[in-house]
Coordinates of C-alpha atoms in Angstrom, one line a residue:
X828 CA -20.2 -2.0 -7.3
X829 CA -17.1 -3.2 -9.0
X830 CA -15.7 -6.6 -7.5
X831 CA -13.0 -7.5 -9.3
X832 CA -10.5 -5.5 -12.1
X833 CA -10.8 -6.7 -15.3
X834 CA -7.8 -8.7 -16.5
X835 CA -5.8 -8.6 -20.1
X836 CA -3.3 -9.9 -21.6
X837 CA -0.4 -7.2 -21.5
X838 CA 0.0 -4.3 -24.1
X839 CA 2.9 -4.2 -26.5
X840 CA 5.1 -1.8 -24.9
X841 CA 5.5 -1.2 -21.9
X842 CA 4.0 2.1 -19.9
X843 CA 7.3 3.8 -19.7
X844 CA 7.8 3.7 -23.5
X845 CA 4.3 4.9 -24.1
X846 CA 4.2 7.7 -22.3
X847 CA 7.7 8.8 -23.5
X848 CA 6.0 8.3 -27.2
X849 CA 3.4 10.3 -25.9
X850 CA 5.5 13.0 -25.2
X851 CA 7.9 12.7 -28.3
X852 CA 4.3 12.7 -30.3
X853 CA 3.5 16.0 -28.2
X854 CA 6.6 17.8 -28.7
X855 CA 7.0 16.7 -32.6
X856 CA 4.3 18.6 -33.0
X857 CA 4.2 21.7 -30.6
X858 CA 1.3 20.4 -28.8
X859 CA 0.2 21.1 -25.3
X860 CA 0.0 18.2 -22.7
X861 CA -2.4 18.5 -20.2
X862 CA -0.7 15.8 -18.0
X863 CA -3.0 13.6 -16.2
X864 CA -0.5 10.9 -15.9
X865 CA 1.6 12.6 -13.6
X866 CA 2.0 10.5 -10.5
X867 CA 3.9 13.5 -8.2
X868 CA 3.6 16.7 -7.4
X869 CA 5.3 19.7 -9.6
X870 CA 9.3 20.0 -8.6
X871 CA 9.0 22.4 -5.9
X872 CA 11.9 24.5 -8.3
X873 CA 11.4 27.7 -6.0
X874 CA 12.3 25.8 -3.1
X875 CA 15.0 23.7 -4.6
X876 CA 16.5 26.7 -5.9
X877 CA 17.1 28.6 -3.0
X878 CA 18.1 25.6 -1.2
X879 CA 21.0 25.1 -3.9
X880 CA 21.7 29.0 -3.4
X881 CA 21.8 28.7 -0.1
X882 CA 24.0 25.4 0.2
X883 CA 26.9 26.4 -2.2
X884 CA 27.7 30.1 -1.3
X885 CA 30.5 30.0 0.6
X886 CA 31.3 28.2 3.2
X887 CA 29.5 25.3 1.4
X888 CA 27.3 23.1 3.0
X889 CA 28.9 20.3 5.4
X890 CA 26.1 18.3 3.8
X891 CA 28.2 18.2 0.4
X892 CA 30.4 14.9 1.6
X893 CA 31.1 11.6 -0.1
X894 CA 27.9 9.2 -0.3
X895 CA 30.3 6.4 -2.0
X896 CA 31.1 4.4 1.3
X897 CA 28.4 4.2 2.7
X898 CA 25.9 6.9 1.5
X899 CA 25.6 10.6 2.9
X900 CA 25.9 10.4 6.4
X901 CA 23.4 13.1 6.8
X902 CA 20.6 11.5 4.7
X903 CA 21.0 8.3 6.7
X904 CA 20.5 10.5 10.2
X905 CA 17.6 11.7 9.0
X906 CA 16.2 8.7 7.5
X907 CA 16.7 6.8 10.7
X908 CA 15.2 9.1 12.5
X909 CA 12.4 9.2 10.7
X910 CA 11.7 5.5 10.2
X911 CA 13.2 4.7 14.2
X912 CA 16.1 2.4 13.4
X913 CA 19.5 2.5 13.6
X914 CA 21.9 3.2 10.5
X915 CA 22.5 -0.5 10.2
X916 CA 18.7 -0.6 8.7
X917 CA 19.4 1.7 5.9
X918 CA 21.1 1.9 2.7
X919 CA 20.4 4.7 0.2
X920 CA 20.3 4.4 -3.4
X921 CA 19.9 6.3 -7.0
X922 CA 16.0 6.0 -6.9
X923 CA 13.2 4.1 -5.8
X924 CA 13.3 1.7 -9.6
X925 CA 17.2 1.7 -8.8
X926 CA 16.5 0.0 -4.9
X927 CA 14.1 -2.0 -6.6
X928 CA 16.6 -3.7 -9.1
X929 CA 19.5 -4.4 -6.6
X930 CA 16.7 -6.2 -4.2
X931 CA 16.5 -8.3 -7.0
X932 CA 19.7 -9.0 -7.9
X933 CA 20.8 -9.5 -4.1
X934 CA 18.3 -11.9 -3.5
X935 CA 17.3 -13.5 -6.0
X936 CA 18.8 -16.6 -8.1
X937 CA 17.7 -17.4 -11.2
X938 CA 14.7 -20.0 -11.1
X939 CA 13.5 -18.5 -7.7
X940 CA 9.8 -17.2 -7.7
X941 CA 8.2 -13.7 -7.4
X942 CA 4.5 -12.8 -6.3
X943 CA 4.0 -9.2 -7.6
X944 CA 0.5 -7.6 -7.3
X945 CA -2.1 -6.5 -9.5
X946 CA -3.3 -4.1 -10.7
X947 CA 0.3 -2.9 -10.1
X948 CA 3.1 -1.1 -12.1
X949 CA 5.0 -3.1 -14.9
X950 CA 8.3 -2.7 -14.0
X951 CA 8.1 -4.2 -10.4
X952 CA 7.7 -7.5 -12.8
X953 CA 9.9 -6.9 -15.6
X954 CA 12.9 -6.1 -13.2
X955 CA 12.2 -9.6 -11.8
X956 CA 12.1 -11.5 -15.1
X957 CA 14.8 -9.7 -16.1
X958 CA 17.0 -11.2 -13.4
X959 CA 16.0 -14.4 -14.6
X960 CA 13.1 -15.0 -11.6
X961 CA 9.8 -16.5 -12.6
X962 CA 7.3 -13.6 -11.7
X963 CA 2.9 -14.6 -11.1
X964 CA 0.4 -12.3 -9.5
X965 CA -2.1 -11.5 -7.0
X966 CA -5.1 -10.2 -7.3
X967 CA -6.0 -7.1 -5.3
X968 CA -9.8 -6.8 -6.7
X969 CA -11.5 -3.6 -7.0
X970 CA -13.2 -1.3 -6.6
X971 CA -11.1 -1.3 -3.0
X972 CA -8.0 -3.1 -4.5
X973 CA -7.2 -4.6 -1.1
X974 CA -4.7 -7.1 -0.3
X975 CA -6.1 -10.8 0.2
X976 CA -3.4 -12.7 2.4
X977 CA -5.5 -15.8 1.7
X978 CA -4.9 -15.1 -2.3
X979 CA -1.5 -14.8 -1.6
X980 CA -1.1 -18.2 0.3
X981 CA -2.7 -19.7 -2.4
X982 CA -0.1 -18.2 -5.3
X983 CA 2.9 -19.2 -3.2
X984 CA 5.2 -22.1 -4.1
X985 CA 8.3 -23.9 -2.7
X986 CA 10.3 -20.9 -4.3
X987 CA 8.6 -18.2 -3.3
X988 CA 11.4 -15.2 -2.4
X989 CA 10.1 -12.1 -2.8
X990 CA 6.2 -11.1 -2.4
X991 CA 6.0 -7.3 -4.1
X992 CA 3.6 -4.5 -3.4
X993 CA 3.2 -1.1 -3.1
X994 CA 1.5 1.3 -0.1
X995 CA 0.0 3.7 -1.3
X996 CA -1.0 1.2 -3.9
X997 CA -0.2 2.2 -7.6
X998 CA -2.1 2.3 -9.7
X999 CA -5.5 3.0 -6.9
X1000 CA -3.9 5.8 -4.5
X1001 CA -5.5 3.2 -1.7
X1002 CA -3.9 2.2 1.9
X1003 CA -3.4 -1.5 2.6
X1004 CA -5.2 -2.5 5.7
X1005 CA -2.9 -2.4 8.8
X1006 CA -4.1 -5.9 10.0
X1007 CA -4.1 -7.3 6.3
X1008 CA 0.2 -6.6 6.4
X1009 CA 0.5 -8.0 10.1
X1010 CA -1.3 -11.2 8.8
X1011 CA 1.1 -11.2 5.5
X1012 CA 3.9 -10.6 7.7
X1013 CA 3.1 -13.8 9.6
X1014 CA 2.7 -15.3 6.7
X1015 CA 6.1 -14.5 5.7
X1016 CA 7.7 -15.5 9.0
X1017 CA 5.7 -18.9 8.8
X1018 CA 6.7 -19.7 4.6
X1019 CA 10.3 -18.2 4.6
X1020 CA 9.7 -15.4 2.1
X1021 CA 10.4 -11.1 2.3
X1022 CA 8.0 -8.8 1.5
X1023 CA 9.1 -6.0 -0.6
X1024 CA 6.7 -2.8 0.1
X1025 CA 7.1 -0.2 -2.5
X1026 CA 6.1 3.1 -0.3
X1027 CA 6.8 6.1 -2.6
X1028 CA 3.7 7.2 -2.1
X1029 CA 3.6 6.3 1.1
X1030 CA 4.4 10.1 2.4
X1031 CA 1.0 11.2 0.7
X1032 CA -0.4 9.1 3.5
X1033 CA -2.5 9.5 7.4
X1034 CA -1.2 8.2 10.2
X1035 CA -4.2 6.6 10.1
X1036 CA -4.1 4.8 7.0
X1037 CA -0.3 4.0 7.7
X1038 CA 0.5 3.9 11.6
X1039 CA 4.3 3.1 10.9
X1040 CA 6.1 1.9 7.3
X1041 CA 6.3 -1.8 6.6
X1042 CA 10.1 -2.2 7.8
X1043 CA 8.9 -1.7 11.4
X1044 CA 6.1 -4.3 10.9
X1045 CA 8.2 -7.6 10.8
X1046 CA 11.6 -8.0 10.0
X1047 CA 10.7 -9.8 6.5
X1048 CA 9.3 -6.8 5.2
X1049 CA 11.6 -4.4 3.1
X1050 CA 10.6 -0.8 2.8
X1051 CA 11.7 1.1 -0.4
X1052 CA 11.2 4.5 -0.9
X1053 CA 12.1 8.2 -2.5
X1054 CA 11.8 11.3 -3.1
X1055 CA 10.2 11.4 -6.2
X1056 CA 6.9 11.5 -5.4
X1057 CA 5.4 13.1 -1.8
X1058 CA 9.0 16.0 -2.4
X1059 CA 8.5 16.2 -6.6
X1060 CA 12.0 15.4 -6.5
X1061 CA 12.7 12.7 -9.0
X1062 CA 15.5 15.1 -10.2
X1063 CA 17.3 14.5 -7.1
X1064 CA 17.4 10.4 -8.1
X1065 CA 17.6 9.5 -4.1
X1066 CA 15.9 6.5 -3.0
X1067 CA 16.3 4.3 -0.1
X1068 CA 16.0 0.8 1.6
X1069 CA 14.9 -0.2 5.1
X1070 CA 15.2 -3.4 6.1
X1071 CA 16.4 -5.9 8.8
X1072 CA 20.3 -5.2 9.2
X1073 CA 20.6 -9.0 7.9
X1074 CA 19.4 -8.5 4.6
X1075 CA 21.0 -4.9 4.4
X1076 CA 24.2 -6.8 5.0
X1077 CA 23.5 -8.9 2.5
X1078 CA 22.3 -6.0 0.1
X1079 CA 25.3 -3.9 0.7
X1080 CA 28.0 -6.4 -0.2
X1081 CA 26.5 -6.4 -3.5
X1082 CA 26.3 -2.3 -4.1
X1083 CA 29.7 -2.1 -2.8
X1084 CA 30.9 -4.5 -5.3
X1085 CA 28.9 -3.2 -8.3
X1086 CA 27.0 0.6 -7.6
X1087 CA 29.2 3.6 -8.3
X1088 CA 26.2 5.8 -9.7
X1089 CA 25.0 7.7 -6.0
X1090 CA 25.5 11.1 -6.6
X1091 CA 27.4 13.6 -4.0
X1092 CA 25.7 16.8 -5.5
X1093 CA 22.2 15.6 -5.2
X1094 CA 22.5 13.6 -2.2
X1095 CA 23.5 16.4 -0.3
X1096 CA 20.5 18.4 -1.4
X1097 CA 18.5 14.9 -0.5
X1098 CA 19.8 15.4 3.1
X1099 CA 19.0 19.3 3.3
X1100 CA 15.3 18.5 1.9
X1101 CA 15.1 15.6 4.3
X1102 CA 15.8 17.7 7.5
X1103 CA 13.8 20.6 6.0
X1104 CA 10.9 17.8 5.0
X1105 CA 8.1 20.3 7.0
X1106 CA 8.6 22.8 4.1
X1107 CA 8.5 20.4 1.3
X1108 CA 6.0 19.1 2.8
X1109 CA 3.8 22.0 3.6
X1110 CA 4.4 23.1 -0.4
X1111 CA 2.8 19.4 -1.5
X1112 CA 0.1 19.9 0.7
X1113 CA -0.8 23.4 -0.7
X1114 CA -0.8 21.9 -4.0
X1115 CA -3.2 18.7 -3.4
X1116 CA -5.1 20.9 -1.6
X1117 CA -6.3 23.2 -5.0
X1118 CA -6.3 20.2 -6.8
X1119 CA -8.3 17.8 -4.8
X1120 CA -10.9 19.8 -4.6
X1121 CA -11.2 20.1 -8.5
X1122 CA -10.7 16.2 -8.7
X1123 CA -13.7 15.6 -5.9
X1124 CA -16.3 17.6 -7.9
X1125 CA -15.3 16.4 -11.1
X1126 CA -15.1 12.4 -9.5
X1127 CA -18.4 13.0 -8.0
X1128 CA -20.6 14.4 -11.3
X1129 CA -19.0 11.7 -12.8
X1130 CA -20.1 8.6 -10.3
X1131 CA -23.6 10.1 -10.2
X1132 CA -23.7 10.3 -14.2
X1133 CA -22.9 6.7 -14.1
X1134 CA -19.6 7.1 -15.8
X1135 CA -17.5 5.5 -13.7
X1136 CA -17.0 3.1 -10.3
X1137 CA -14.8 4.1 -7.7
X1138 CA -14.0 6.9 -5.5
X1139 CA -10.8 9.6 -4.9
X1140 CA -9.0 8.1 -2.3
X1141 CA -8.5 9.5 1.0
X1142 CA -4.6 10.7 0.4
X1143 CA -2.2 11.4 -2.3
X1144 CA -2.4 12.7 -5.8
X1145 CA -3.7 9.4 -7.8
X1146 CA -6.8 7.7 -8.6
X1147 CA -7.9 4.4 -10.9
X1148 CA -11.4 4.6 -11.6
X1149 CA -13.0 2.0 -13.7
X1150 CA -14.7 3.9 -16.7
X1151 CA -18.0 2.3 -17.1
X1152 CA -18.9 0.9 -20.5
X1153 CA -15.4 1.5 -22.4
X1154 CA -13.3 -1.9 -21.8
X1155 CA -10.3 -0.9 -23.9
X1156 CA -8.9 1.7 -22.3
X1157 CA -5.8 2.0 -24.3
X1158 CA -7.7 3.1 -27.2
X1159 CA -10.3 5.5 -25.2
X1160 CA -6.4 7.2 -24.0
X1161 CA -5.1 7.8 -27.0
X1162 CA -8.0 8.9 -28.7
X1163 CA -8.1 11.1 -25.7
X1164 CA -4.8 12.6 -26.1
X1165 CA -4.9 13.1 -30.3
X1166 CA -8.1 15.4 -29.5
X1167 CA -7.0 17.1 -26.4
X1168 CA -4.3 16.7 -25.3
X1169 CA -5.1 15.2 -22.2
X1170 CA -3.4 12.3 -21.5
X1171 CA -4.5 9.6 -18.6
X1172 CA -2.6 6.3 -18.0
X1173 CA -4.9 3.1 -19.6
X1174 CA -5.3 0.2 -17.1
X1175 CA -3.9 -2.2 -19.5
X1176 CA 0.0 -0.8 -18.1
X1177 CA -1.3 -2.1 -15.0
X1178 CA -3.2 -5.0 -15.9
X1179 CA -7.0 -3.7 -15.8
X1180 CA -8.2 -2.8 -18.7
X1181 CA -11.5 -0.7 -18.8
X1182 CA -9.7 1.4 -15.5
X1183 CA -7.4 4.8 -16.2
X1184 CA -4.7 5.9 -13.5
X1185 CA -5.4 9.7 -12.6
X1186 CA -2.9 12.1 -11.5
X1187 CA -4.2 15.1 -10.0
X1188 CA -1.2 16.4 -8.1
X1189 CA -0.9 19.9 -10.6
X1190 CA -2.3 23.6 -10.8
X1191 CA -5.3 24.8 -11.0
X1192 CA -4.7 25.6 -14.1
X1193 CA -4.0 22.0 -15.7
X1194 CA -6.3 20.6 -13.4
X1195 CA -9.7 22.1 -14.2
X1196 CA -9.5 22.2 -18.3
X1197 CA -7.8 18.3 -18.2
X1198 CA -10.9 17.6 -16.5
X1199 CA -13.3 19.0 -18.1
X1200 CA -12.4 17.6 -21.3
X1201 CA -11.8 14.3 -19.7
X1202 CA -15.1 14.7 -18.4
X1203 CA -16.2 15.7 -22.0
X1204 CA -15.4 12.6 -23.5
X1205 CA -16.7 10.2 -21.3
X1206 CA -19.9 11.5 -21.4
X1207 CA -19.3 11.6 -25.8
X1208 CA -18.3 8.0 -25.5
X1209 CA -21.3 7.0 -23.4
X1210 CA -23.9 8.5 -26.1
X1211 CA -21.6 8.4 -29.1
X1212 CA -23.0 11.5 -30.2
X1213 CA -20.5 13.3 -32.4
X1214 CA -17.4 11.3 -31.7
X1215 CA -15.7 9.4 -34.8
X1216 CA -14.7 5.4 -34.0
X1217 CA -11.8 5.2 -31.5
X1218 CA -8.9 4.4 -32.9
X1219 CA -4.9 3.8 -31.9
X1220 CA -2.5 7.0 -32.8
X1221 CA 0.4 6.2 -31.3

C-alpha cells in the first residue's frame, strides 16, 4: 500500500504548456492522439447543436438577455435552485480558471498567505503567486489522497487567507470525507480564513460521496464550479461562484469594476443546458458507463500484475495511479506518446512524480486501444524487454 505521493521539485513548464506542445507536436506531424489526458467528457455537439437550432429560430429564446449587470438571470435561477440559496449567493463568471483568478484578486493583498493542496493542479498556485500571495501546500497522501485537517492547522500562519482544494480531487477522481470538511470548516471559523473548493468535478459525484456542495457547509467555504467538465462544455466558458452573500459582495464590486468578458451568446445556452441538465446529464452517464467498464478491467489486470497502486475511483472520468517501479513519470509520458500516441498526464504537473492522471471519460473506441498500449508499456518497462532507454521528446 502506498502511504504517501512522492514529492518533486516542479517541472519546467507548466502542464498547460505541455500538453498544448503535445498537441502542436501531434498535429506537426499528422499524428493520431489517443487522449488519455482528457479530464471531461466529449462536447455533447449533437445535443448542443440542436439546442442552438432550437434557441435561435425565430422567436429567439428569452434566454438570449444581457449577462453584463449582473449575469443571465436565467442561469442564476437555475443555479440557485440547484445549490438552495438565494441569488445574492451567486455570481457567474467566464470559467471555472476565470472564478478562480478574481477570488484571488478580491481577496487577497499582496504578502497574504495561500494553503493549496497536493497533489493538486498547478494553476490553483500559480494564479496565487501571480497576485503577489505567498502560496505552501498540504499534503493529501495517497493512495486515498484524503484531506488531513490536522496537516492543515499545522501549515497555517498569521496570514493564512485562502485554503484551496478541489472535490472531486484532481488529480485522484476521489471524494473528500464529509466529516473531514465540517472539521476544516470549523477550523476556518475558529482561524479567520475561507476555503476555496474547486468542484468541477464535483457533478461526476454520489450523493453519497457529496451530500450537499461546500458553500452550504459553512459560510467560509466558497464553491467554484462549471460546465466544463460533468456537461463537456468548456466551449460554453460558464463558470460560477457560491459563496456567503458577504464575500459575493465583496467579489462583485470588483467584476463590476474590471470583468467585461461574460458572454451573452453562450450564457444563454449555459442557462438552457442548466434547466435541461437531466439530458446532459443522462448523455455523460452513457459515456462513463462504456468507458468505465474498459478502465475497471484494464485497472484491475494491472493491480494484480503488480504494476501499479491504487484503484478507479467510485465516480467521474479520472484516475492517478501510482505506476510501480518508474519514479519519473514525465519521461515514461513522453516516451509513451512518441511511440503511441497515447498520452497520460505525469504526476510531476501535480506534484507526485512516479503517479500519471488518467482520463477515461471517451469512446470505446479511444478507450480500449489507449489502454492496451498503456497497458503494453508498463508491462515493457517492468521487464525492459525490447524497449530502448526512455528519453525526453518534447
Amino acid at each position: 500500500m502506498v502511504s504517501s505521493v512522492s514529492q518533486h521539485t516542479a517541472p519546467a513548464e507548466s502542464y498547460s504548456r505541455w500538453i498544448r506542445r503535445v498537441i502542436g507536436i501531434a498535429r506537426s506531424g499528422g499524428r493520431v492522439i489517443l487522449p488519455l489526458f482528457e479530464s471531461t467528457v466529449p462536447e455533447p455537439r449533437e445535443l448542443l447543436t440542436d439546442l442552438v437550432r432550437e434557441a435561435f429560430a425565430e422567436p429567439v429564446t428569452d434566454r438570449y438577455t444581457s449577462a453584463f449587470a449582473a449575469g443571465n438571470p436565467y442561469v442564476n435561477a437555475a443555479l440557485a435552485s440547484t445549490y438552495g440559496v438565494s441569488a445574492a449567493h451567486i455570481l457567474c463568471t467566464t470559467g471555472a480558471t476565470g472564478a478562480i483568478a478574481l477570488l484571488y484578486r478580491a481577496l487577497l493583498q499582496p504578502g497574504d498567505h495561500v494553503l493549496v493542496e497536493t497533489p493538486g493542479f498547478d494553476l490553483l498556485g500559480m494564479l496565487a503567486s501571480e497576485q503577489g500571495a505567498q502560496v505552501s501546500t498540504f499534503l493529501r497522501p495517497g493512495p486515498g489522497f484524503a484531506i488531513d485537517v490536522d496537516r492543515i492547522a499545522a501549515a497555517l500562519t498569521p496570514r493564512t487567507r485562502l485554503v484551496v482544494l478541489t472535490n472531486l480531487h484532481n488529480p485522484s477522481g476521489l471524494a473528500a470525507d464529509h466529516e473531514a470538511l465540517q472539521d476544516l470548516a470549523e477550523l476556518a471559523q475558529a482561524r479567520g480564513f475561507r476555503v476555496i473548493v474547486d468542484e468541477v468535478y464535483g457533478d461526476f459525484a454520489t450523493a453519497e460521496e457529496r451530500p450537499v456542495p461546500a458553500c452550504r457547509i459553512s459560510p467560509h467555504f466558497i464553491s467554484v464550479s462549471s460546465l466544463t467538465k460533468a456537461f463537456g462544455l468548456s466551449t460554453l466558458r460558464c463558470g460560477w461562484i457560491v459563496a456567503d452573500p458577504a464575500v459575493i459582495a465583496i467579489v462583485r464590486d470588483l467584476a463590476d469594476r474590471t470583468e467585461f468578458g461574460i458572454s451573452n451568446l453562450t450564457h444563454a445556452l449555459a442557462a438552457l443546458v442548466l434547466e435541461r441538465r437531466d439530458q446532459f446529464s443522462a448523455y455523460s452517464s452513457d459515456v462513463l458507463s462504456a468507458a468505465r467498464q474498459i478502465a475497471d478491467r484494464h485497472f484491475a489486470e494491472w493491480e494484480k500484475a503488480g504494476l501499479i497502486a491504487g484503484t478507479l475511483p467510485k465516480s467521474g472520468c479520472i484516475a492517478f495511479p501510482r505506476l510501480v517501479g518508474i519514479d519519473d513519470t514525465l519521461a515514461f509520458a513522453d516516451d509513451l506518446f512518441a511511440r503511441t500516441g497515447v498520452t497520460v498526464v505525469p504526476g510531476e504537473f501535480f506534484g507526485a512524480a512516479g503517479h500519471v492522471r488518467i482520463g477515461f471519460g471517451l469512446p470505446v473506441s479511444k478507450v480500449e486501444p489507449a489502454f492496451a498500449m498503456l497497458g503494453e508499456a508498463l508491462h515493457a518497462a517492468r521487464s525492459g524487454s525490447g524497449v530502448r532507454p526512455l528519453t525526453r521528446v518534447l
